[in-house]
Amino acid sequence: MSKYFITTPIYYINDVPHIGHAYTTIAADVLARYHRAKGDEVFFLTGTDEHGAKIAEAAKKAAKEPQAFVDNLEKKFKEAWKNLNISYDEFFRTTNPDHEKQVQEFVQKLKDRGFVEKRSYEGLYCVGCEKFMKESELVDGKCPDHLKEPVRQKEENYFFKLSDSAISNKLINLISNNEFVIGPESRRNEIISKLKLGIEDISISRATVEWGIPFPGDESQTIYVWIDALLNYYTATKIYGKDDFWPANLHLMAKDILWFHAVIWPSMLLALDLPLPKKVFAHGFFTVDNQKMSKTIGNVLNPNDLVDKFGADAVRYAVLREFPFGEDGDISLDKIATQYNNLGNNLGNLVQRTISMMVKYKIRNTKFETNNKIQIDNEINNLDFMEALKKIDDFCMEQNKYIAEHEPWVLAKEGKKQELTDVLATVYNNLILLPDLLLPFMPETAEKMKKQLETLEPEPLFPRLDNSPYAVKQ
Ligand code: MSP
């Protein structure tokens, strides 16, 4: 039994969760459930990023005190994860006083080791990203992610000497030897080339942001929200008595925040001689109906609405089945509905017709050896969720085809009892392989399917949308 520590980003709590947050969290849940089923001791950590200018502005807009504001939204995240059957072990909040204390201690250690320097700085700050941006990163003077002009800010700040060549050289080596793994490969190469060009020091305090952790030794400043946030992965192990889970096995995120996880975070750890996470993986970004998700466009998909319409399992399945995990893609209500129907027509239909025929033709669940093996361990270990699900779908399709070709109903009519038994027992013995494979992706369906195969009482796994409570409301 080995230990497996997996994390999601801690999401900004400036608004309710959307399907983008759900996507990473579902993927992490699949891995957590997969490893638990394998017998590993799992620590699955998610949570919310609660400090900084972005949250303070959102609270102000809502005419609430920041703490009251985040306390209210935290519930929304937990509710969404409950609806999606996310089996996190701990939900982390950066406003946890134990975390605040440990972040201060960490920054103090960086200071003690000579990695912090006070300097005056002028730059363009994007509150949406919570980071300074270079002119070259802007498109028409705007942040390409938030479509807003960053604000020019001039402050005296404390800097983390990220440009220290001892650290960056060590990091380049660890990445090149794959001791610190960055995935996918293409993004790893991008990071290495960027690192080789040299990295700049990074401001780790804010003079104008009050909603944050006071900077040790200078209470007029707060600790930069990203330093506070990245540290959650490490402080959580201490707060929850899971010290022996560090280093993390995998930090999951999208490509928007890979630099923070692949460069800034490991540099902070290297500065204090702490072990680095084993792997960080950045999946793609998706659009909704081919547009960036935005409140103004009105195309933000709310995970709770989706679960109401399709059920948790179909949502989990649809987002991972639609496009490869490491690549950009598109999702929409229509695409999820199509995936739902595919599930019903393939897997759902297969289970129902097989069990119904076994009951109708009084075929007992006779033990029958089959050579058929289906394995998806490689795909899951490579985070190739789409391929894993496709394999399961293809397997179901083969079984449906086998039934169509062998026409059990004809065999029954012709009184060929032995052949009929063989055909249905073959399918049945292939079907009993599926619940274990489905479990990490669709835990409820796996459970229902297992039960139906035991009791031989079929019930639709994916009821038709038009006469079910999940019907798509037009
Ligand atoms: N608070 C920081 C993370 C700190 S982690 C130490 C943050 N929060 S966020 O709320 O903006 O979440 C960003 C993450 O949400 C992405 O990296 C990704 O995991 C997920 N996604 C948000 N929108 C998404 C898409 N449209 N597509 C795919 N993933 C999306 O950054």
Short mmCIF file of C-alpha atoms and ligand atoms in Angstrom, two decimals:
data_model
loop_
_atom_site.label_atom_id
_atom_site.label_comp_id
_atom_site.label_asym_id
_atom_site.label_seq_id
_atom_site.Cartn_x
_atom_site.Cartn_y
_atom_site.Cartn_z
CA MET A 1 0.00 0.00 0.00
CA SER A 2 1.44 3.35 -0.94
CA LYS A 3 0.48 6.88 -0.09
CA TYR A 4 -1.13 9.04 -2.73
CA PHE A 5 -1.56 12.78 -2.22
CA ILE A 6 -3.52 14.57 -4.93
CA THR A 7 -4.61 18.20 -5.03
CA THR A 8 -6.76 20.56 -7.06
CA PRO A 9 -6.07 24.28 -7.19
CA ILE A 10 -7.76 26.14 -4.39
CA TYR A 11 -10.32 28.16 -6.30
CA TYR A 12 -10.88 31.88 -5.93
CA ILE A 13 -13.97 32.35 -3.90
CA ASN A 14 -15.13 35.56 -5.58
CA ASP A 15 -18.17 33.84 -7.05
CA VAL A 16 -20.02 30.51 -7.10
CA PRO A 17 -18.20 27.53 -8.66
CA HIS A 18 -18.60 26.89 -12.38
CA ILE A 19 -18.01 23.90 -14.61
CA GLY A 20 -14.34 24.91 -15.11
CA HIS A 21 -13.65 24.40 -11.42
CA ALA A 22 -15.71 21.23 -11.50
CA TYR A 23 -13.64 19.84 -14.37
CA THR A 24 -10.34 19.75 -12.47
CA THR A 25 -12.07 18.59 -9.31
CA ILE A 26 -13.80 15.69 -11.10
CA ALA A 27 -10.50 14.59 -12.64
CA ALA A 28 -8.83 14.67 -9.23
CA ASP A 29 -11.73 12.70 -7.78
CA VAL A 30 -11.36 10.01 -10.44
CA LEU A 31 -7.71 9.59 -9.46
CA ALA A 32 -8.46 9.63 -5.74
CA ARG A 33 -11.16 6.96 -6.13
CA TYR A 34 -8.96 4.90 -8.45
CA HIS A 35 -6.09 4.89 -5.96
CA ARG A 36 -8.35 4.11 -3.00
CA ALA A 37 -9.77 1.14 -4.90
CA LYS A 38 -6.21 -0.05 -5.53
CA GLY A 39 -5.67 -0.02 -1.79
CA ASP A 40 -3.53 3.11 -1.63
CA GLU A 41 -3.81 5.44 1.31
CA VAL A 42 -5.15 8.59 -0.32
CA PHE A 43 -5.14 12.23 0.72
CA PHE A 44 -7.32 14.23 -1.67
CA LEU A 45 -7.17 17.94 -0.98
CA THR A 46 -9.25 20.75 -2.46
CA GLY A 47 -10.39 24.11 -1.15
CA THR A 48 -10.73 27.82 -1.66
CA ASP A 49 -8.36 30.74 -2.10
CA GLU A 50 -9.88 33.40 0.09
CA HIS A 51 -7.50 36.36 0.36
CA GLY A 52 -6.36 39.11 -1.98
CA ALA A 53 -7.59 42.05 -4.01
CA LYS A 54 -9.91 40.00 -6.20
CA ILE A 55 -11.88 38.64 -3.24
CA ALA A 56 -11.82 41.98 -1.40
CA GLU A 57 -13.27 43.71 -4.47
CA ALA A 58 -15.98 41.09 -4.89
CA ALA A 59 -16.93 41.38 -1.20
CA LYS A 60 -17.10 45.15 -1.48
CA LYS A 61 -19.34 44.88 -4.52
CA ALA A 62 -21.63 42.57 -2.54
CA ALA A 63 -21.56 45.09 0.35
CA LYS A 64 -20.21 42.45 2.71
CA GLU A 65 -17.23 42.11 4.99
CA PRO A 66 -14.68 39.84 3.26
CA GLN A 67 -14.90 37.14 5.95
CA ALA A 68 -18.70 37.00 5.84
CA PHE A 69 -18.55 37.03 2.06
CA VAL A 70 -16.18 34.05 1.83
CA ASP A 71 -18.00 32.13 4.57
CA ASN A 72 -21.12 32.26 2.47
CA LEU A 73 -19.46 31.19 -0.78
CA GLU A 74 -17.49 28.39 0.83
CA LYS A 75 -20.81 26.62 1.36
CA LYS A 76 -21.55 26.89 -2.36
CA PHE A 77 -18.33 25.14 -3.27
CA LYS A 78 -18.97 22.37 -0.77
CA GLU A 79 -22.52 21.98 -2.02
CA ALA A 80 -21.38 21.67 -5.64
CA TRP A 81 -18.76 19.08 -4.72
CA LYS A 82 -21.34 17.13 -2.74
CA ASN A 83 -23.69 17.13 -5.70
CA LEU A 84 -20.92 15.87 -7.95
CA ASN A 85 -19.92 13.17 -5.46
CA ILE A 86 -16.45 14.58 -4.94
CA SER A 87 -14.76 12.46 -2.29
CA TYR A 88 -12.22 15.01 -1.02
CA ASP A 89 -10.59 14.21 2.31
CA GLU A 90 -10.11 17.81 3.39
CA PHE A 91 -11.49 21.12 2.21
CA PHE A 92 -8.88 23.79 2.74
CA ARG A 93 -9.52 27.47 3.35
CA THR A 94 -6.68 29.97 3.36
CA THR A 95 -8.45 31.94 6.09
CA ASN A 96 -7.73 29.06 8.45
CA PRO A 97 -5.71 30.71 11.29
CA ASP A 98 -3.29 27.75 11.47
CA HIS A 99 -2.51 28.23 7.80
CA GLU A 100 -2.03 31.97 8.27
CA LYS A 101 0.49 31.32 11.02
CA GLN A 102 2.40 28.77 8.99
CA VAL A 103 2.52 31.01 5.93
CA GLN A 104 4.08 33.73 8.07
CA GLU A 105 6.62 31.26 9.43
CA PHE A 106 7.50 30.12 5.92
CA VAL A 107 8.03 33.69 4.68
CA GLN A 108 10.08 34.43 7.78
CA LYS A 109 12.32 31.48 6.91
CA LEU A 110 12.74 32.79 3.36
CA LYS A 111 13.82 36.09 4.92
CA ASP A 112 16.18 34.37 7.35
CA ARG A 113 17.86 32.55 4.49
CA GLY A 114 18.44 35.79 2.61
CA PHE A 115 15.92 35.19 -0.16
CA VAL A 116 13.84 38.32 0.48
CA GLU A 117 14.64 41.90 -0.45
CA LYS A 118 12.67 45.15 -0.27
CA ARG A 119 12.46 47.13 -3.50
CA SER A 120 10.37 49.67 -5.22
CA TYR A 121 8.41 48.23 -8.11
CA GLU A 122 6.24 49.53 -10.87
CA GLY A 123 4.20 47.26 -13.04
CA LEU A 124 0.88 46.39 -14.63
CA TYR A 125 -1.30 44.38 -12.27
CA CYS A 126 -4.27 42.26 -13.38
CA VAL A 127 -6.57 41.75 -10.41
CA GLY A 128 -8.39 38.91 -12.22
CA CYS A 129 -5.13 36.94 -12.47
CA GLU A 130 -3.75 38.43 -9.25
CA LYS A 131 -0.42 38.99 -10.94
CA PHE A 132 1.83 41.56 -12.57
CA MET A 133 1.87 41.23 -16.32
CA LYS A 134 4.44 42.08 -18.94
CA GLU A 135 3.46 44.37 -21.83
CA SER A 136 4.27 41.46 -24.14
CA GLU A 137 1.63 39.28 -22.47
CA LEU A 138 -1.17 41.75 -23.22
CA VAL A 139 -3.42 41.69 -26.26
CA ASP A 140 -4.55 45.15 -27.34
CA GLY A 141 -3.37 46.40 -23.97
CA LYS A 142 -5.64 43.94 -22.15
CA CYS A 143 -5.16 40.74 -20.17
CA PRO A 144 -6.16 38.01 -22.66
CA ASP A 145 -7.82 35.95 -19.92
CA HIS A 146 -9.84 38.69 -18.27
CA LEU A 147 -10.21 41.09 -21.21
CA LYS A 148 -9.42 43.99 -18.91
CA GLU A 149 -6.66 46.54 -18.89
CA PRO A 150 -4.30 45.86 -16.02
CA VAL A 151 -3.74 48.69 -13.56
CA ARG A 152 -0.38 50.46 -13.27
CA GLN A 153 0.88 50.11 -9.71
CA LYS A 154 3.93 51.45 -8.02
CA GLU A 155 4.77 50.12 -4.58
CA GLU A 156 7.57 49.27 -2.25
CA ASN A 157 7.38 45.49 -1.99
CA TYR A 158 9.26 42.55 -0.63
CA PHE A 159 10.73 40.39 -3.35
CA PHE A 160 11.56 36.71 -3.41
CA LYS A 161 14.87 36.32 -5.20
CA LEU A 162 13.62 33.86 -7.74
CA SER A 163 16.39 34.85 -10.12
CA ASP A 164 18.91 33.26 -7.73
CA SER A 165 20.75 31.01 -10.13
CA ALA A 166 21.37 28.35 -7.48
CA ILE A 167 17.63 27.77 -7.34
CA SER A 168 16.82 28.05 -11.02
CA ASN A 169 19.69 25.77 -12.03
CA LYS A 170 18.57 23.18 -9.51
CA LEU A 171 15.03 23.44 -10.82
CA ILE A 172 16.07 23.09 -14.46
CA ASN A 173 18.01 19.97 -13.52
CA LEU A 174 15.17 18.42 -11.57
CA ILE A 175 12.76 19.04 -14.44
CA SER A 176 15.20 17.75 -17.05
CA ASN A 177 15.82 14.52 -15.09
CA ASN A 178 12.10 14.10 -14.56
CA GLU A 179 12.61 14.08 -10.83
CA PHE A 180 10.08 16.87 -10.87
CA VAL A 181 7.65 15.90 -13.61
CA ILE A 182 5.67 18.47 -15.57
CA GLY A 183 2.93 17.31 -17.88
CA PRO A 184 1.95 17.31 -20.64
CA GLU A 185 5.32 17.02 -22.38
CA SER A 186 4.79 20.07 -24.62
CA ARG A 187 4.18 22.32 -21.64
CA ARG A 188 7.18 20.87 -19.84
CA ASN A 189 9.37 21.88 -22.76
CA GLU A 190 7.88 25.38 -22.77
CA ILE A 191 8.68 25.75 -19.09
CA ILE A 192 12.27 24.56 -19.56
CA SER A 193 12.90 27.01 -22.42
CA LYS A 194 11.38 29.87 -20.45
CA LEU A 195 13.46 28.97 -17.40
CA LYS A 196 16.62 28.90 -19.48
CA LEU A 197 15.95 32.48 -20.56
CA GLY A 198 16.21 33.43 -16.90
CA ILE A 199 13.52 34.26 -14.35
CA GLU A 200 12.78 37.52 -12.67
CA ASP A 201 12.37 38.06 -8.96
CA ILE A 202 8.79 38.09 -7.80
CA SER A 203 7.03 40.48 -5.47
CA ILE A 204 5.66 38.54 -2.50
CA SER A 205 3.94 41.34 -0.62
CA ARG A 206 1.31 43.94 -1.33
CA ALA A 207 1.24 47.38 0.26
CA THR A 208 -2.26 48.25 -0.92
CA VAL A 209 -4.10 45.01 -0.17
CA GLU A 210 -5.47 44.73 3.34
CA TRP A 211 -7.33 41.44 2.95
CA GLY A 212 -4.42 39.09 3.40
CA ILE A 213 -1.93 37.65 5.86
CA PRO A 214 0.25 40.33 7.50
CA PHE A 215 3.83 40.26 6.23
CA PRO A 216 6.17 39.08 9.00
CA GLY A 217 8.16 42.00 10.34
CA ASP A 218 6.18 44.62 8.40
CA GLU A 219 2.51 44.71 9.22
CA SER A 220 1.91 47.54 6.76
CA GLN A 221 2.03 44.93 3.99
CA THR A 222 0.23 41.66 3.36
CA ILE A 223 1.66 38.49 1.86
CA TYR A 224 0.98 38.19 -1.88
CA VAL A 225 -2.07 35.99 -2.36
CA TRP A 226 -0.28 33.48 -4.59
CA ILE A 227 2.40 32.77 -1.99
CA ASP A 228 -0.35 32.29 0.58
CA ALA A 229 -2.31 30.03 -1.81
CA LEU A 230 0.51 27.80 -3.07
CA LEU A 231 1.54 27.08 0.48
CA ASN A 232 -1.82 25.44 1.16
CA TYR A 233 -0.57 22.18 -0.31
CA TYR A 234 2.17 22.01 2.27
CA THR A 235 0.52 23.59 5.32
CA ALA A 236 -2.47 21.26 4.86
CA THR A 237 -0.29 18.23 5.50
CA LYS A 238 0.72 19.76 8.83
CA ILE A 239 -2.72 21.06 9.80
CA TYR A 240 -4.42 17.74 9.15
CA GLY A 241 -1.66 15.61 10.66
CA LYS A 242 -0.63 14.21 7.27
CA ASP A 243 3.01 15.23 7.34
CA ASP A 244 4.03 11.90 5.90
CA PHE A 245 2.03 12.61 2.71
CA TRP A 246 4.49 15.32 1.65
CA PRO A 247 5.69 15.56 -1.10
CA ALA A 248 2.43 15.52 -3.05
CA ASN A 249 2.13 12.99 -5.84
CA LEU A 250 0.20 15.24 -8.16
CA HIS A 251 -0.94 18.85 -8.36
CA LEU A 252 -3.66 19.16 -11.00
CA MET A 253 -4.63 22.46 -12.61
CA ALA A 254 -5.25 24.10 -15.97
CA LYS A 255 -2.55 25.67 -18.07
CA ASP A 256 -3.44 29.19 -16.86
CA ILE A 257 -1.64 28.65 -13.58
CA LEU A 258 1.06 26.18 -14.55
CA TRP A 259 3.90 28.72 -14.21
CA PHE A 260 3.01 29.28 -10.57
CA HIS A 261 3.01 25.53 -9.91
CA ALA A 262 5.94 24.54 -12.09
CA VAL A 263 8.32 27.39 -11.27
CA ILE A 264 7.35 29.62 -8.38
CA TRP A 265 6.10 26.89 -6.05
CA PRO A 266 9.07 24.52 -6.44
CA SER A 267 11.47 27.47 -6.12
CA MET A 268 9.90 28.39 -2.79
CA LEU A 269 10.36 24.82 -1.63
CA LEU A 270 13.92 24.59 -2.91
CA ALA A 271 14.80 27.79 -1.06
CA LEU A 272 13.95 26.00 2.18
CA ASP A 273 15.41 22.64 1.08
CA LEU A 274 12.01 20.98 1.11
CA PRO A 275 11.11 18.08 -1.20
CA LEU A 276 9.27 18.99 -4.39
CA PRO A 277 5.93 17.53 -5.46
CA LYS A 278 6.46 14.55 -7.74
CA LYS A 279 4.34 15.85 -10.57
CA VAL A 280 2.31 18.82 -11.74
CA PHE A 281 -0.06 18.43 -14.65
CA ALA A 282 -1.84 21.18 -16.55
CA HIS A 283 -4.93 20.18 -18.48
CA GLY A 284 -6.45 22.33 -21.20
CA PHE A 285 -8.89 25.15 -21.00
CA PHE A 286 -12.33 24.75 -22.41
CA THR A 287 -14.80 27.08 -23.97
CA VAL A 288 -18.57 26.76 -23.68
CA ASP A 289 -20.38 26.77 -27.04
CA ASN A 290 -17.05 27.84 -28.52
CA GLN A 291 -16.84 30.97 -26.42
CA LYS A 292 -14.88 31.83 -23.35
CA MET A 293 -17.12 31.30 -20.34
CA SER A 294 -18.26 34.67 -19.08
CA LYS A 295 -21.05 36.20 -17.09
CA THR A 296 -21.47 38.92 -19.71
CA ILE A 297 -21.98 36.36 -22.47
CA GLY A 298 -24.21 34.40 -20.09
CA ASN A 299 -22.74 31.00 -20.99
CA VAL A 300 -21.41 30.05 -17.56
CA LEU A 301 -22.39 26.47 -16.81
CA ASN A 302 -23.33 25.87 -13.19
CA PRO A 303 -22.45 22.35 -12.00
CA ASN A 304 -25.54 22.14 -9.77
CA ASP A 305 -27.88 22.82 -12.70
CA LEU A 306 -26.08 20.20 -14.74
CA VAL A 307 -26.39 17.62 -11.97
CA ASP A 308 -30.13 18.41 -11.72
CA LYS A 309 -30.55 17.80 -15.42
CA PHE A 310 -28.29 14.81 -16.01
CA GLY A 311 -27.22 13.39 -12.66
CA ALA A 312 -23.71 13.57 -11.23
CA ASP A 313 -22.32 10.56 -13.08
CA ALA A 314 -23.29 11.72 -16.55
CA VAL A 315 -21.75 15.15 -15.91
CA ARG A 316 -18.54 13.55 -14.64
CA TYR A 317 -18.48 11.28 -17.66
CA ALA A 318 -19.38 13.93 -20.24
CA VAL A 319 -16.69 16.46 -19.34
CA LEU A 320 -13.94 13.85 -19.35
CA ARG A 321 -15.23 12.01 -22.43
CA GLU A 322 -15.62 15.05 -24.67
CA PHE A 323 -11.97 15.96 -25.37
CA PRO A 324 -8.48 14.85 -24.28
CA PHE A 325 -7.50 15.95 -20.79
CA GLY A 326 -4.27 17.74 -21.71
CA GLU A 327 -5.82 19.68 -24.60
CA ASP A 328 -8.17 22.59 -25.02
CA GLY A 329 -11.73 21.73 -25.96
CA ASP A 330 -15.33 22.80 -25.99
CA ILE A 331 -18.29 21.76 -23.89
CA SER A 332 -21.96 22.73 -23.97
CA LEU A 333 -25.34 21.70 -22.67
CA ASP A 334 -26.03 20.00 -26.01
CA LYS A 335 -22.78 18.08 -25.91
CA ILE A 336 -23.48 16.87 -22.38
CA ALA A 337 -27.00 15.83 -23.44
CA THR A 338 -25.54 13.90 -26.38
CA GLN A 339 -23.06 12.15 -24.09
CA TYR A 340 -25.92 11.32 -21.73
CA ASN A 341 -27.90 9.76 -24.57
CA ASN A 342 -24.85 7.82 -25.73
CA LEU A 343 -24.46 6.42 -22.23
CA GLY A 344 -28.10 5.35 -22.20
CA ASN A 345 -27.99 3.80 -25.68
CA ASN A 346 -24.76 1.92 -25.14
CA LEU A 347 -23.94 1.03 -21.52
CA GLY A 348 -27.45 1.56 -20.14
CA ASN A 349 -29.12 -0.44 -22.88
CA LEU A 350 -26.56 -3.23 -22.63
CA VAL A 351 -27.10 -3.76 -18.92
CA GLN A 352 -30.85 -3.56 -19.15
CA ARG A 353 -31.35 -5.86 -22.14
CA THR A 354 -28.89 -8.46 -20.82
CA ILE A 355 -30.50 -8.69 -17.41
CA SER A 356 -34.02 -8.59 -18.87
CA MET A 357 -33.22 -11.49 -21.22
CA MET A 358 -31.64 -13.49 -18.43
CA VAL A 359 -34.82 -13.08 -16.42
CA LYS A 360 -37.12 -13.72 -19.34
CA TYR A 361 -35.30 -16.82 -20.54
CA LYS A 362 -34.57 -17.98 -17.00
CA ILE A 363 -30.83 -18.05 -17.48
CA ARG A 364 -29.07 -18.44 -14.18
CA ASN A 365 -25.89 -16.63 -13.48
CA THR A 366 -23.75 -19.63 -14.29
CA LYS A 367 -20.03 -19.21 -13.80
CA PHE A 368 -18.62 -19.07 -17.27
CA GLU A 369 -15.02 -18.36 -18.11
CA THR A 370 -14.31 -15.58 -20.56
CA ASN A 371 -11.00 -14.60 -22.07
CA ASN A 372 -12.08 -11.06 -22.37
CA LYS A 373 -9.95 -8.67 -20.44
CA ILE A 374 -10.38 -4.99 -20.35
CA GLN A 375 -7.91 -2.82 -18.55
CA ILE A 376 -7.67 0.92 -18.26
CA ASP A 377 -4.85 1.30 -15.73
CA ASN A 378 -2.40 2.69 -18.28
CA GLU A 379 -4.87 5.27 -19.50
CA ILE A 380 -5.71 6.39 -15.97
CA ASN A 381 -2.07 6.54 -14.91
CA ASN A 382 -1.35 8.65 -18.00
CA LEU A 383 -4.31 10.89 -17.12
CA ASP A 384 -5.83 9.94 -20.45
CA PHE A 385 -9.39 9.88 -19.12
CA MET A 386 -11.03 10.22 -22.50
CA GLU A 387 -9.24 7.16 -23.81
CA ALA A 388 -10.12 5.16 -20.68
CA LEU A 389 -13.80 5.98 -21.10
CA LYS A 390 -13.65 5.34 -24.82
CA LYS A 391 -12.25 1.88 -24.12
CA ILE A 392 -15.18 1.14 -21.81
CA ASP A 393 -17.62 2.46 -24.42
CA ASP A 394 -16.04 0.34 -27.16
CA PHE A 395 -16.21 -2.69 -24.93
CA CYS A 396 -19.95 -2.09 -24.37
CA MET A 397 -20.43 -1.61 -28.08
CA GLU A 398 -18.75 -4.94 -28.77
CA GLN A 399 -21.07 -6.64 -26.30
CA ASN A 400 -24.11 -5.04 -27.87
CA LYS A 401 -22.87 -6.16 -31.27
CA TYR A 402 -22.32 -9.69 -29.97
CA ILE A 403 -25.92 -9.77 -28.75
CA ALA A 404 -27.21 -8.44 -32.07
CA GLU A 405 -25.22 -11.05 -34.01
CA HIS A 406 -26.22 -13.98 -31.83
CA GLU A 407 -29.87 -12.97 -31.54
CA PRO A 408 -30.71 -14.63 -28.21
CA TRP A 409 -34.42 -14.06 -28.90
CA VAL A 410 -34.15 -16.27 -32.00
CA LEU A 411 -32.25 -18.93 -30.07
CA ALA A 412 -35.02 -18.84 -27.46
CA LYS A 413 -37.72 -19.21 -30.08
CA GLU A 414 -35.86 -22.14 -31.63
CA GLY A 415 -35.48 -23.76 -28.22
CA LYS A 416 -31.68 -23.77 -28.38
CA LYS A 417 -31.32 -23.53 -24.63
CA GLN A 418 -27.59 -24.31 -24.38
CA GLU A 419 -26.57 -21.80 -27.03
CA LEU A 420 -28.84 -19.21 -25.48
CA THR A 421 -27.29 -19.82 -22.08
CA ASP A 422 -23.78 -19.56 -23.52
CA VAL A 423 -24.47 -16.28 -25.29
CA LEU A 424 -26.04 -14.55 -22.31
CA ALA A 425 -23.55 -15.96 -19.84
CA THR A 426 -20.71 -14.67 -22.02
CA VAL A 427 -22.14 -11.19 -22.01
CA TYR A 428 -22.97 -11.38 -18.33
CA ASN A 429 -19.44 -12.42 -17.41
CA ASN A 430 -18.08 -9.53 -19.42
CA LEU A 431 -20.49 -7.12 -17.78
CA ILE A 432 -19.39 -8.02 -14.30
CA LEU A 433 -15.96 -6.63 -15.19
CA LEU A 434 -17.41 -3.16 -15.67
CA PRO A 435 -18.46 -1.83 -12.23
CA ASP A 436 -14.86 -1.83 -10.98
CA LEU A 437 -13.70 0.03 -14.05
CA LEU A 438 -16.54 2.52 -13.89
CA LEU A 439 -16.23 3.16 -10.18
CA PRO A 440 -13.73 6.06 -10.26
CA PHE A 441 -15.61 7.82 -13.06
CA MET A 442 -19.23 7.06 -12.23
CA PRO A 443 -19.47 5.86 -8.64
CA GLU A 444 -23.29 5.79 -8.46
CA THR A 445 -23.68 3.95 -11.75
CA ALA A 446 -21.01 1.43 -10.79
CA GLU A 447 -22.85 0.73 -7.55
CA LYS A 448 -26.26 0.42 -9.24
CA MET A 449 -24.88 -1.79 -11.97
CA LYS A 450 -23.21 -4.11 -9.50
CA LYS A 451 -26.45 -4.47 -7.59
CA GLN A 452 -28.52 -5.10 -10.69
CA LEU A 453 -26.12 -7.78 -11.85
CA GLU A 454 -26.49 -9.48 -8.47
CA THR A 455 -30.23 -9.20 -8.07
CA LEU A 456 -31.06 -9.43 -11.77
CA GLU A 457 -33.56 -6.64 -11.31
CA PRO A 458 -32.96 -4.20 -14.15
CA GLU A 459 -33.67 -0.51 -13.83
CA PRO A 460 -32.64 2.10 -16.39
CA LEU A 461 -29.23 3.55 -15.49
CA PHE A 462 -29.76 6.60 -17.66
CA PRO A 463 -33.51 7.21 -17.99
CA ARG A 464 -34.57 8.96 -21.18
CA LEU A 465 -34.27 12.69 -20.82
CA ASP A 466 -37.75 13.54 -22.09
CA ASN A 467 -39.59 11.71 -19.36
CA SER A 468 -37.16 11.96 -16.50
CA PRO A 469 -36.50 14.59 -13.85
CA TYR A 470 -33.28 15.39 -15.75
CA ALA A 471 -35.15 16.52 -18.85
CA VAL A 472 -33.47 19.44 -20.56
CA LYS A 473 -35.72 22.42 -20.00
CA GLN A 474 -35.88 24.48 -23.16
N1 MSP B 1 -6.79 30.67 -6.77
C1 MSP B 1 -6.01 30.30 -7.90
C2 MSP B 1 -5.37 28.95 -7.70
C3 MSP B 1 -4.46 28.83 -6.52
S1 MSP B 1 -3.83 27.23 -6.36
C4 MSP B 1 -2.60 27.35 -5.26
C5 MSP B 1 -6.90 30.25 -9.13
N2 MSP B 1 -8.20 30.07 -8.93
S2 MSP B 1 -9.31 29.98 -10.08
O1 MSP B 1 -10.57 29.98 -9.40
O2 MSP B 1 -9.11 30.98 -11.07
O3 MSP B 1 -9.14 28.57 -10.70
C6 MSP B 1 -8.34 28.31 -11.81
C7 MSP B 1 -8.49 26.85 -12.15
O4 MSP B 1 -9.87 26.53 -12.37
C8 MSP B 1 -7.80 26.41 -13.42
O5 MSP B 1 -6.44 26.17 -13.26
C9 MSP B 1 -8.57 25.15 -13.69
O6 MSP B 1 -8.17 24.17 -12.78
C10 MSP B 1 -9.99 25.56 -13.39
N3 MSP B 1 -10.66 26.19 -14.52
C11 MSP B 1 -11.29 27.39 -14.51
N4 MSP B 1 -11.87 27.61 -15.72
C12 MSP B 1 -11.62 26.59 -16.55
C13 MSP B 1 -11.92 26.31 -17.90
N5 MSP B 1 -12.66 27.11 -18.65
N6 MSP B 1 -11.40 25.18 -18.43
C14 MSP B 1 -10.62 24.33 -17.69
N7 MSP B 1 -10.32 24.57 -16.43
C15 MSP B 1 -10.83 25.67 -15.80
O7 MSP B 1 -6.37 30.33 -10.22
#
